[in-house]
Structures are given as C-alpha cells and as structure tokens.
C-alpha cells in the first residue's frame, strides 16, 4: 500500500507501508545471514503475540543452509489493555526447548521503556545460551528507561501508539499488513 486511501478508519497516519516493512525485514535477514555464518545451531525466539508477523517474514529472509535453524516461542505480557508499561512481565508460555549452548536471537515487536526486553534477556541469559542477541522491529527511543542491547533494529519511531503488522491495541488490529498510528480517541477516554 503506497497511499493512505485504504487505511483502517481508526488509523491516524501510516508509519510504514507493507513494502517499506518488507524491504527493511529483508535487509535484517541478510545481516543475520552474514553474521551467523558458521553457527551450528541458531534458535529464533518469537515473543508472542506481537512478533508473529515479523518473525514469519524474518525467518524467510534468513538463508543459513549449513546451520540448524529452529524456531521457538514465548508469550509474555506487560500491558494488558493499557498503553503504558507496568514494568511487570508475566510469562504466560515458556519455550519448548532448552537454549543452552545455542545461538539465540530474540525477535520482538517493539521496545518502549525497554523493561520487558531487559527482564526477558536476564531470564534467557541465565539459561546459558552460546550467544544472545535481539532483533526488534520498532524502538521508541525517547521511551527508553533502561539500557537494553538491540542488535538488529527495524525502525526508530516517535512516542505514538502503533498498531498493525502484529501489533495490537486490546487485541485488535494485528491483522493489518502495515504499521500505523492509532487515533488518540481510540485509546484516550
Ligand atoms: P516496554 O515499555 O517494556 O514495552 O519496552 C514493550 C511492550 O509494550 C508493548 N508496546 C506496544 N504495543 N503498540 C503496541 O501494540 C505500541 O505502540 C506499543 N508500545 C509498547 C509491546 O507489547 C511491547 O512488547
Ligand atoms: Mg500488545
């Protein structure tokens, strides 16, 4: 989509079109392909639900035929139906496999304060992976409250509430193929 014509009525502005996202994700896939040459085992950990679309496109952009590439998923929650971070992270579903001795990339949709990802990285580090890196689609730079390492970043964005391409507000809008700013009247009452 290259214009605003077919945007969902609750989207204020288009941030990144389907094509822009696709191009960026392909670039990240190429970087990962280059950086993990020689890796024996690479696990991509998708953080549900927000990263499902990013994860799906990213894994198809990675080309490592000599590496055992596997996927695993974790479900954590921090926000509920609100739009500000509570700083409390709850693990709703843990990984299915151990990550000890493996190269790990955490695939996350968005970093705001950084609290969620920081907490998650501490937890995963304690399981002794060979390496631990992060690939984050969106980062709200002005929102950062803690330092958190992001190796692969999709886009830096302003402090607005984003929906689409897997990201939700109260479980809605995940299906939109683009990233857009949610109209304020949809979440401020
Ligand atoms: P923190 O503040 O812990 O927050 O870095 C990260 C988590 O907050 C959610 N989040 C958003 N979700 N649109 C969303 O759909 C947004 O603009 C947004 N900002 C933060 C998200 O779940 C992420 O994992
Ligand atoms: Mg969410």
XYZ file of C-alpha atoms and ligand atoms in Angstrom:
214
model
C 0.000 0.000 0.000
C 1.543 3.305 -1.033
C -1.144 5.789 -0.098
C -3.482 6.461 2.811
C -6.536 5.515 0.792
C -7.188 2.050 2.219
C -6.195 2.659 5.823
C -8.350 1.307 8.619
C -10.634 4.121 9.860
C -9.029 4.028 13.335
C -5.546 4.633 11.913
C -4.459 8.275 12.137
C -1.395 8.010 9.875
C 0.518 5.377 8.024
C 4.008 4.952 9.507
C 5.425 2.202 7.318
C 3.801 0.592 4.297
C 3.782 -3.104 3.566
C 6.576 -2.565 1.023
C 8.732 -0.480 3.357
C 8.459 -3.141 6.053
C 9.250 -5.871 3.574
C 12.385 -4.118 2.376
C 13.667 -3.487 5.904
C 12.972 -7.051 7.049
C 14.837 -8.400 4.007
C 17.849 -6.258 4.972
C 17.793 -7.567 8.546
C 17.564 -11.115 7.198
C 20.644 -10.522 5.074
C 22.558 -9.115 8.069
C 21.663 -12.131 10.202
C 22.637 -14.458 7.352
C 26.050 -12.788 7.200
C 26.603 -12.614 10.972
C 25.676 -16.233 11.701
C 27.765 -17.957 9.015
C 29.389 -20.913 10.752
C 26.794 -21.117 13.524
C 25.955 -24.722 14.380
C 22.560 -24.061 15.896
C 20.500 -20.890 15.770
C 17.219 -20.536 17.658
C 14.890 -17.672 16.835
C 12.617 -16.898 19.751
C 9.436 -15.098 18.763
C 7.744 -13.163 21.515
C 4.017 -13.690 21.142
C 1.795 -12.349 20.068
C 3.177 -9.071 18.708
C 6.147 -10.502 16.796
C 4.310 -13.219 14.874
C 4.221 -11.389 11.535
C 7.765 -10.019 11.853
C 9.038 -13.472 12.828
C 7.275 -15.073 9.893
C 8.800 -12.650 7.373
C 12.216 -12.548 9.042
C 12.806 -16.311 9.054
C 12.085 -16.412 5.324
C 14.752 -13.751 4.799
C 17.431 -15.813 6.569
C 19.475 -18.178 4.418
C 21.696 -20.465 6.510
C 21.594 -23.925 4.910
C 24.565 -25.212 6.966
C 23.066 -24.160 10.307
C 20.381 -25.962 12.278
C 17.827 -23.141 12.395
C 14.881 -23.679 14.727
C 12.003 -21.556 15.996
C 10.573 -21.341 19.458
C 8.023 -19.021 21.021
C 7.354 -17.391 24.336
C 4.327 -15.493 25.459
C 4.779 -12.684 27.927
C 2.506 -9.875 28.947
C 3.207 -6.473 30.407
C 0.487 -4.119 29.263
C -2.939 -5.724 29.359
C -5.319 -3.373 27.551
C -3.487 -0.229 28.613
C -0.877 1.711 26.617
C 1.802 2.332 29.252
C 4.315 -0.160 30.616
C 3.704 -1.567 34.061
C 7.285 -2.838 34.216
C 5.855 -6.151 35.335
C 6.453 -9.060 32.995
C 4.473 -12.228 33.261
C 5.468 -15.406 31.413
C 2.303 -16.958 30.042
C 4.022 -19.598 27.919
C 7.652 -20.632 28.151
C 9.977 -22.060 25.477
C 9.531 -25.687 24.476
C 13.272 -26.412 24.150
C 16.426 -25.656 26.140
C 18.695 -22.958 24.690
C 21.907 -23.911 26.479
C 24.909 -23.806 24.117
C 22.876 -22.438 21.197
C 22.999 -19.126 19.355
C 19.796 -17.282 20.203
C 18.057 -14.293 18.625
C 15.039 -12.867 20.434
C 12.536 -11.492 17.924
C 10.412 -8.759 19.486
C 7.875 -6.361 18.037
C 8.566 -3.166 19.929
C 10.727 -1.689 22.650
C 9.363 1.289 24.584
C 10.796 1.632 28.115
C 12.947 -1.453 27.468
C 11.812 -3.039 30.737
C 10.126 -6.023 29.116
C 13.109 -6.924 26.938
C 15.641 -6.319 29.711
C 13.798 -8.661 32.049
C 13.465 -11.255 29.312
C 17.162 -11.113 28.375
C 18.196 -11.634 32.001
C 15.982 -14.669 32.189
C 17.284 -16.155 28.933
C 20.922 -15.401 29.789
C 20.563 -17.480 32.945
C 19.854 -20.481 30.705
C 23.393 -20.228 29.271
C 22.972 -19.794 25.514
C 26.174 -19.674 23.437
C 25.170 -16.175 22.347
C 22.123 -13.993 22.877
C 21.079 -11.206 20.508
C 17.914 -9.254 19.801
C 16.036 -8.276 16.684
C 13.410 -5.625 17.332
C 11.113 -4.232 14.666
C 10.330 -0.909 16.361
C 12.036 1.184 19.015
C 10.606 4.250 20.770
C 13.941 5.872 21.540
C 12.505 8.598 23.759
C 10.705 5.982 25.825
C 13.814 4.087 26.913
C 14.212 3.949 30.690
C 16.847 1.230 30.846
C 19.717 0.316 28.586
C 18.889 -2.687 26.502
C 21.030 -4.056 23.651
C 19.268 -4.216 20.298
C 21.471 -5.781 17.637
C 19.032 -5.637 14.714
C 16.558 -2.759 14.613
C 13.789 -2.253 12.089
C 12.773 1.365 12.651
C 13.132 4.032 15.322
C 9.763 5.679 15.883
C 8.259 8.624 17.783
C 6.267 8.229 21.004
C 2.946 7.330 19.405
C 0.861 4.189 19.796
C 1.462 1.835 16.888
C -0.813 -0.858 15.549
C -0.712 -3.350 12.705
C 1.781 -5.915 11.391
C 1.205 -7.994 14.532
C 0.871 -5.117 16.990
C -2.403 -4.642 18.782
C -4.461 -2.387 20.916
C -6.591 -4.569 23.216
C -6.037 -7.474 20.769
C -7.349 -5.542 17.754
C -5.605 -4.536 14.505
C -2.913 -7.254 14.475
C -4.026 -8.330 11.001
C -3.280 -5.006 9.281
C -0.383 -5.504 6.824
C 1.142 -2.064 7.538
C 2.255 -0.138 10.646
C 0.103 2.829 11.577
C -0.551 5.251 14.387
C -3.747 4.564 16.292
C -6.126 7.525 16.542
C -5.926 9.009 20.029
C -9.692 8.946 20.511
C -9.464 5.148 20.250
C -7.467 4.801 23.460
C -7.777 8.069 25.406
C -11.077 8.481 27.202
P 8.398 -1.812 27.354
O 7.965 -0.450 27.861
O 8.508 -2.802 28.455
O 7.198 -2.252 26.461
O 9.628 -1.719 26.486
C 7.319 -3.207 25.491
C 5.987 -3.842 25.237
O 4.967 -2.844 25.244
C 4.046 -3.023 24.218
N 4.005 -1.765 23.439
C 3.232 -1.531 22.378
N 2.359 -2.340 21.752
N 1.919 -0.598 20.210
C 1.703 -1.855 20.658
O 0.922 -2.571 20.076
C 2.784 0.265 20.787
O 2.941 1.407 20.324
C 3.470 -0.238 21.943
N 4.398 0.315 22.755
C 4.698 -0.649 23.653
C 4.518 -4.227 23.456
O 3.721 -5.323 23.837
C 5.933 -4.476 23.870
O 6.260 -5.840 23.956
Mg 0.481 -5.754 22.926
